[in-house]
Amino acid sequence: MGAARWPPCDCPVSHRMRWSNMYRLLIADDEESIREGVADFVRQNCPEWDVAALARDGREALALAREILPDAVLTDITMPHMNGLEFLESLSDLLPEAKLLVLSGYDQFEYAVQALRLGVSDYLLKPLDTAKLVSALSRFAAELDAQALRWAQIETLRTNTQKTNELELQSYFRAALLGEELPALSAANAVFAQEGTSYCCVLCDGLDAQRALLERVLEQRLYGAVRTVLLRLGTPPRQAVVFCAPRTARAGLFLTLSHALTSIAVSCKRAQALDVHFFVGCIAETPAKLELSYRQSTQARAYAFPEQAAPVTTYEDVLAGKLLPCPEPPEELLRDIPAAVQCGSRAAFVQNCEALFAWFVEREIRDATFIRMCVLRLCYSILKKPASDMPMSYYEFTNFQQEIMAAASMEELRACFENFVSLYWLRRQGEKPPRRILTERVSEVVQAHISDIDFSLDDVAAALFISPNYLRQLFKQETGQTFTEFLTAQRMQHAHMLLGNPQTKVCDVAEQAGYADSRYFSVCFKKFYHMTPSEYQAAALEGKA
């Protein structure tokens, strides 16, 4: 097909591949000879298509589709684990714009009807008529070419058209979303508030720093059907989109938005490897009712961690998810994790902690609050001891509890839990005051590496099994100084001791104290002791130091 198929390389989102100018095809069939035979035929006779993956059943095909995001799918119907129709039904939510082909050995009317309802374009019978396959794939490529060209034309039209009073619209809808008094609109923008218009607020994650990209892809997908206004809201600021459409299209607005937003998320992932998620509030009949839509989109965003969120999550999805009971984590994990902590076995703790978070992912549990509560329950189990033997203060545990319930991702939640366990172990090591325990342990590690020029807080954190950020925060809180200040003081004290020998060269002292440049060492030493190393040695020789 050649490079003419694709918009220019700076076009933000299209079916342009990142590594190829070919469209991606996924083939699913439980018969290896057919699967491989069709793949070989396509490779030799359909230059527009790259056979990106082969699947033995519907379940494997769905997993591969999530990974490679194919432009078209060719599937058998009767396959083990998950048949072709079930696979296509699941695929419709993941890739609503994918081209679909069925290759079946059964000429049954019921199968054909179901396939057509799922958006299948052609129903091919075995043995395969290769001419029909070539015709179908050529038609798909032409349709995708035309779609990419249309998006490029829309982009050209958009860039050549000056938006009128965009700042005024942003101010107007910001007031609407926040429930404030609505300012008056100029005549040029009055159409956005006219009677008979429906509105919807959608939050977007993954394109916070790319407003222009989001604006372009929305216009490409919704050109002429829905008007959009982009603005930034919240702390930290995030992209919000207000969609405006004629009320006559209200019933189909949710479907239109879901289809378009899913396609945008898939295209961003396919073309630029961006993880994009949209969170949809309710349809509002007036601008004044957009506040509820904004609140609902915010709740939809808070429901799941980013790693587990679907490309598009509506408030109704959240309500439905909360009505379903979440399964309890395996009893052995709830038992073994506290036991590993009590025994001080870091290896067992890490292994079981990894298993717990993997279980959340495998079971597709998306309720972030439920996951946070499971981790918090484990913290309670670890601390289930007599009050007189509590290894950390009520204030410290309350801080951890707040951090756990505010964790914004699975990674952050796990880090909070690991920091909790690290502090627990630190407190249980002896009856010394907490500040003395931490300082002594850090000092021991520093002294062992005092001559290491590249030594840093990360090295101490690794030695103490504490995350660097948490160690930095804890060290400052408990010693009143930063780690850098502490390390400098330790190096200076070590240098001070070495310089007590007048025969020792300053350059050697600098190296043994962890400084590559003796001149810089001298500057630091003078700043710390108010005399240069040479002056100190001279004073020591005279017995004045």
Coordinates of C-alpha atoms in Angstrom, one line a residue, residues 158-421:
R158 CA -9.3 22.0 12.6
T159 CA -5.9 23.6 12.4
N160 CA -7.1 26.0 9.8
T161 CA -10.2 27.1 11.8
Q162 CA -9.7 29.5 14.6
K163 CA -11.8 28.6 17.7
T164 CA -13.9 31.5 18.9
N165 CA -13.7 32.7 22.5
E166 CA -12.3 29.4 23.8
L167 CA -11.3 31.1 27.1
E168 CA -14.8 32.3 27.6
L169 CA -16.2 28.7 27.2
Q170 CA -13.6 27.3 29.6
S171 CA -14.5 29.9 32.2
Y172 CA -18.3 29.1 31.7
F173 CA -18.0 25.4 32.0
R174 CA -15.5 25.5 34.8
A175 CA -18.1 27.5 36.8
A176 CA -20.8 24.9 35.8
L177 CA -18.7 21.9 36.9
L178 CA -17.8 23.6 40.3
G179 CA -21.4 24.6 40.9
E180 CA -20.7 28.3 40.8
E181 CA -22.8 31.0 39.3
L182 CA -22.7 30.8 35.5
P183 CA -21.3 33.9 33.6
A184 CA -23.1 35.2 30.6
L185 CA -21.9 33.9 27.2
S186 CA -21.3 36.0 24.1
A187 CA -23.5 35.6 21.0
A188 CA -20.8 33.6 19.3
N189 CA -20.8 31.0 22.1
A190 CA -24.5 31.1 23.1
V191 CA -25.2 27.9 21.1
F192 CA -23.4 26.0 23.9
A193 CA -26.1 26.9 26.4
Q194 CA -29.1 26.8 24.2
E195 CA -32.3 24.9 25.1
G196 CA -32.3 21.3 23.9
T197 CA -28.6 20.5 24.6
S198 CA -27.3 17.6 26.7
Y199 CA -24.0 17.7 28.5
C200 CA -21.6 15.2 30.0
C201 CA -18.3 15.6 32.0
V202 CA -15.5 13.2 31.3
L203 CA -12.1 13.2 33.1
C204 CA -9.0 12.0 31.2
D205 CA -5.9 10.4 32.7
G206 CA -2.7 9.8 30.6
L207 CA -2.8 13.0 28.5
D208 CA -2.4 15.6 31.2
A209 CA 0.6 17.2 29.5
Q210 CA -0.8 16.8 26.0
R211 CA -3.9 18.9 25.7
A212 CA -3.4 19.5 22.0
L213 CA -3.3 15.8 21.3
L214 CA -6.5 15.2 23.3
E215 CA -8.2 18.0 21.5
R216 CA -7.2 16.7 18.1
V217 CA -8.2 13.1 18.7
L218 CA -11.6 14.1 20.1
E219 CA -12.4 16.1 17.0
Q220 CA -11.2 13.3 14.7
R221 CA -13.6 10.8 16.4
L222 CA -16.6 13.1 17.1
Y223 CA -16.4 15.6 14.3
G224 CA -19.8 17.1 13.6
A225 CA -21.6 14.8 16.2
V226 CA -20.6 16.2 19.6
R227 CA -19.0 19.5 20.6
T228 CA -16.2 19.5 23.1
V229 CA -14.7 22.0 25.6
L230 CA -11.4 21.1 27.3
L231 CA -10.3 22.5 30.7
R232 CA -8.2 21.6 33.6
L233 CA -9.7 21.0 37.1
G234 CA -8.7 19.6 40.5
T235 CA -5.5 19.3 42.5
P236 CA -3.3 18.3 40.9
P237 CA -4.9 19.7 37.7
R238 CA -6.3 17.1 35.3
Q239 CA -7.9 17.2 31.9
A240 CA -11.6 17.5 31.9
V241 CA -13.8 17.4 28.9
V242 CA -17.4 18.8 28.6
F243 CA -19.3 17.1 25.8
C244 CA -22.3 19.0 24.3
A245 CA -24.8 17.3 22.0
P246 CA -28.4 17.8 20.8
R247 CA -30.9 16.4 23.3
T248 CA -32.5 14.4 20.6
A249 CA -29.3 12.3 20.6
R250 CA -29.3 11.9 24.4
A251 CA -30.2 8.2 24.3
G252 CA -27.3 7.4 22.1
L253 CA -24.8 9.9 23.7
F254 CA -23.5 7.4 26.2
L255 CA -22.9 4.8 23.5
T256 CA -21.3 7.3 21.2
L257 CA -19.0 8.5 23.9
S258 CA -18.1 5.0 25.1
H259 CA -17.3 3.9 21.5
A260 CA -15.3 7.0 20.6
L261 CA -13.4 7.2 23.9
T262 CA -12.5 3.4 23.8
S263 CA -11.2 3.9 20.3
I264 CA -9.1 6.8 21.3
A265 CA -7.6 4.9 24.2
V266 CA -6.8 2.0 22.0
S267 CA -5.3 4.2 19.3
C268 CA -3.1 6.1 21.8
K269 CA -1.8 2.8 23.1
R270 CA -1.2 1.4 19.6
A271 CA 0.3 4.5 18.0
Q272 CA 2.2 6.1 20.9
A273 CA 2.3 3.5 23.7
L274 CA 0.3 5.9 26.0
D275 CA -2.0 4.4 28.7
V276 CA -5.1 6.6 28.5
H277 CA -8.2 6.2 30.7
F278 CA -11.5 8.1 30.6
F279 CA -14.0 8.5 33.4
V280 CA -17.6 9.4 32.5
G281 CA -20.2 11.1 34.6
C282 CA -24.0 11.3 34.0
I283 CA -25.8 13.1 31.2
A284 CA -26.9 16.6 32.3
E285 CA -29.9 18.4 30.8
T286 CA -28.6 21.9 31.6
P287 CA -25.2 23.4 32.3
A288 CA -26.3 24.0 35.9
K289 CA -26.6 20.2 36.4
L290 CA -23.0 19.5 35.2
E291 CA -21.8 19.7 38.8
L292 CA -23.3 16.3 39.4
S293 CA -21.7 14.9 36.2
Y294 CA -18.3 16.2 37.4
R295 CA -18.7 14.6 40.8
Q296 CA -19.7 11.3 39.3
S297 CA -16.7 11.3 36.9
T298 CA -14.5 12.0 39.9
Q299 CA -16.0 9.1 41.8
A300 CA -15.5 6.9 38.7
R301 CA -11.9 7.9 38.6
A302 CA -11.4 7.1 42.3
Y303 CA -12.9 3.6 42.0
A304 CA -10.0 1.7 40.5
F305 CA -6.2 2.0 40.5
P306 CA -4.8 3.2 37.2
E307 CA -3.1 -0.1 36.5
Q308 CA -6.5 -1.9 36.7
A309 CA -8.9 0.7 35.2
A310 CA -10.7 0.0 32.0
P311 CA -10.1 2.4 29.0
V312 CA -13.5 3.9 29.8
T313 CA -15.2 3.7 33.2
T314 CA -18.7 5.2 33.7
Y315 CA -20.3 6.1 37.0
E316 CA -22.8 3.3 36.3
D317 CA -19.9 0.9 36.0
V318 CA -18.8 1.9 39.5
L319 CA -22.3 1.4 41.0
A320 CA -22.6 -2.0 39.4
G321 CA -19.1 -3.0 40.7
K322 CA -19.9 -1.9 44.2
L323 CA -23.1 -4.0 44.2
L324 CA -21.0 -7.2 43.5
P325 CA -19.2 -8.7 46.5
C326 CA -15.4 -8.9 46.2
P327 CA -13.9 -12.3 47.0
E328 CA -11.7 -12.5 50.0
P329 CA -7.9 -13.0 49.4
P330 CA -6.6 -16.5 50.0
E331 CA -6.7 -17.4 53.7
E332 CA -3.1 -18.7 53.5
L333 CA -1.8 -15.3 52.4
L334 CA -3.7 -13.5 55.1
R335 CA -2.1 -15.9 57.6
D336 CA 1.4 -16.1 56.1
I337 CA 2.1 -12.4 55.6
P338 CA 1.7 -11.5 59.3
A339 CA 3.6 -14.6 60.3
A340 CA 6.6 -13.7 58.0
V341 CA 6.7 -10.2 59.6
Q342 CA 6.5 -11.6 63.1
C343 CA 9.4 -14.0 62.3
G344 CA 11.4 -11.2 60.7
S345 CA 11.7 -13.2 57.4
R346 CA 12.0 -10.6 54.7
A347 CA 12.2 -13.2 51.9
A348 CA 8.9 -14.8 53.0
F349 CA 7.3 -11.4 53.4
V350 CA 8.3 -10.3 49.9
Q351 CA 7.2 -13.5 48.3
N352 CA 3.8 -13.5 49.9
C353 CA 3.3 -9.8 49.3
E354 CA 4.0 -10.3 45.6
A355 CA 1.5 -13.2 45.6
L356 CA -1.2 -11.0 47.2
F357 CA -0.9 -8.2 44.7
A358 CA -0.7 -10.6 41.8
W359 CA -3.9 -12.2 43.1
F360 CA -5.7 -8.8 43.0
V361 CA -4.7 -8.4 39.4
E362 CA -5.5 -12.0 38.3
R363 CA -9.0 -11.8 39.9
E364 CA -9.5 -8.5 38.1
I365 CA -10.5 -6.8 41.4
R366 CA -10.8 -3.1 40.5
D367 CA -12.3 -1.7 43.7
A368 CA -9.4 0.3 45.0
T369 CA -11.0 0.9 48.4
F370 CA -11.5 -2.8 48.9
I371 CA -7.8 -3.5 48.0
R372 CA -6.7 -0.7 50.4
M373 CA -8.8 -2.2 53.2
C374 CA -7.3 -5.6 52.7
V375 CA -3.8 -4.2 53.2
L376 CA -5.0 -2.2 56.2
R377 CA -6.4 -5.4 57.7
L378 CA -3.0 -7.0 57.3
C379 CA -1.5 -4.1 59.2
Y380 CA -3.9 -4.6 62.1
S381 CA -3.1 -8.3 62.1
I382 CA 0.6 -7.6 62.3
L383 CA 0.0 -5.2 65.3
K384 CA -2.3 -7.6 67.1
K385 CA -0.3 -7.7 70.3
P386 CA -0.8 -6.3 73.9
A387 CA -0.9 -2.5 74.0
S388 CA 2.2 -2.4 76.2
D389 CA 4.2 -4.2 73.5
M390 CA 3.2 -2.0 70.6
P391 CA 6.3 -1.4 68.5
M392 CA 5.1 1.9 67.1
S393 CA 3.1 4.9 68.4
Y394 CA -0.5 5.6 67.7
Y395 CA 0.5 8.7 65.8
E396 CA 2.8 6.7 63.5
F397 CA 0.2 4.0 62.8
T398 CA -2.4 6.7 62.1
N399 CA -0.1 8.3 59.5
F400 CA 0.4 4.9 57.8
Q401 CA -3.4 4.3 57.8
Q402 CA -3.9 7.7 56.1
E403 CA -1.1 6.9 53.5
I404 CA -2.6 3.5 52.7
M405 CA -6.1 4.8 52.2
A406 CA -4.8 7.7 50.0
A407 CA -2.5 5.5 47.9
A408 CA -3.1 6.4 44.2
S409 CA -1.8 3.2 42.6
M410 CA -1.0 -0.4 43.4
E411 CA 2.7 0.4 43.3
E412 CA 2.2 3.2 45.9
L413 CA 0.0 1.0 48.1
R414 CA 2.6 -1.7 48.1
A415 CA 5.3 0.8 48.9
C416 CA 3.3 2.1 51.9
F417 CA 2.8 -1.5 53.2
E418 CA 6.5 -2.3 52.8
N419 CA 7.4 0.9 54.6
F420 CA 5.0 0.0 57.4
V421 CA 6.7 -3.4 57.8

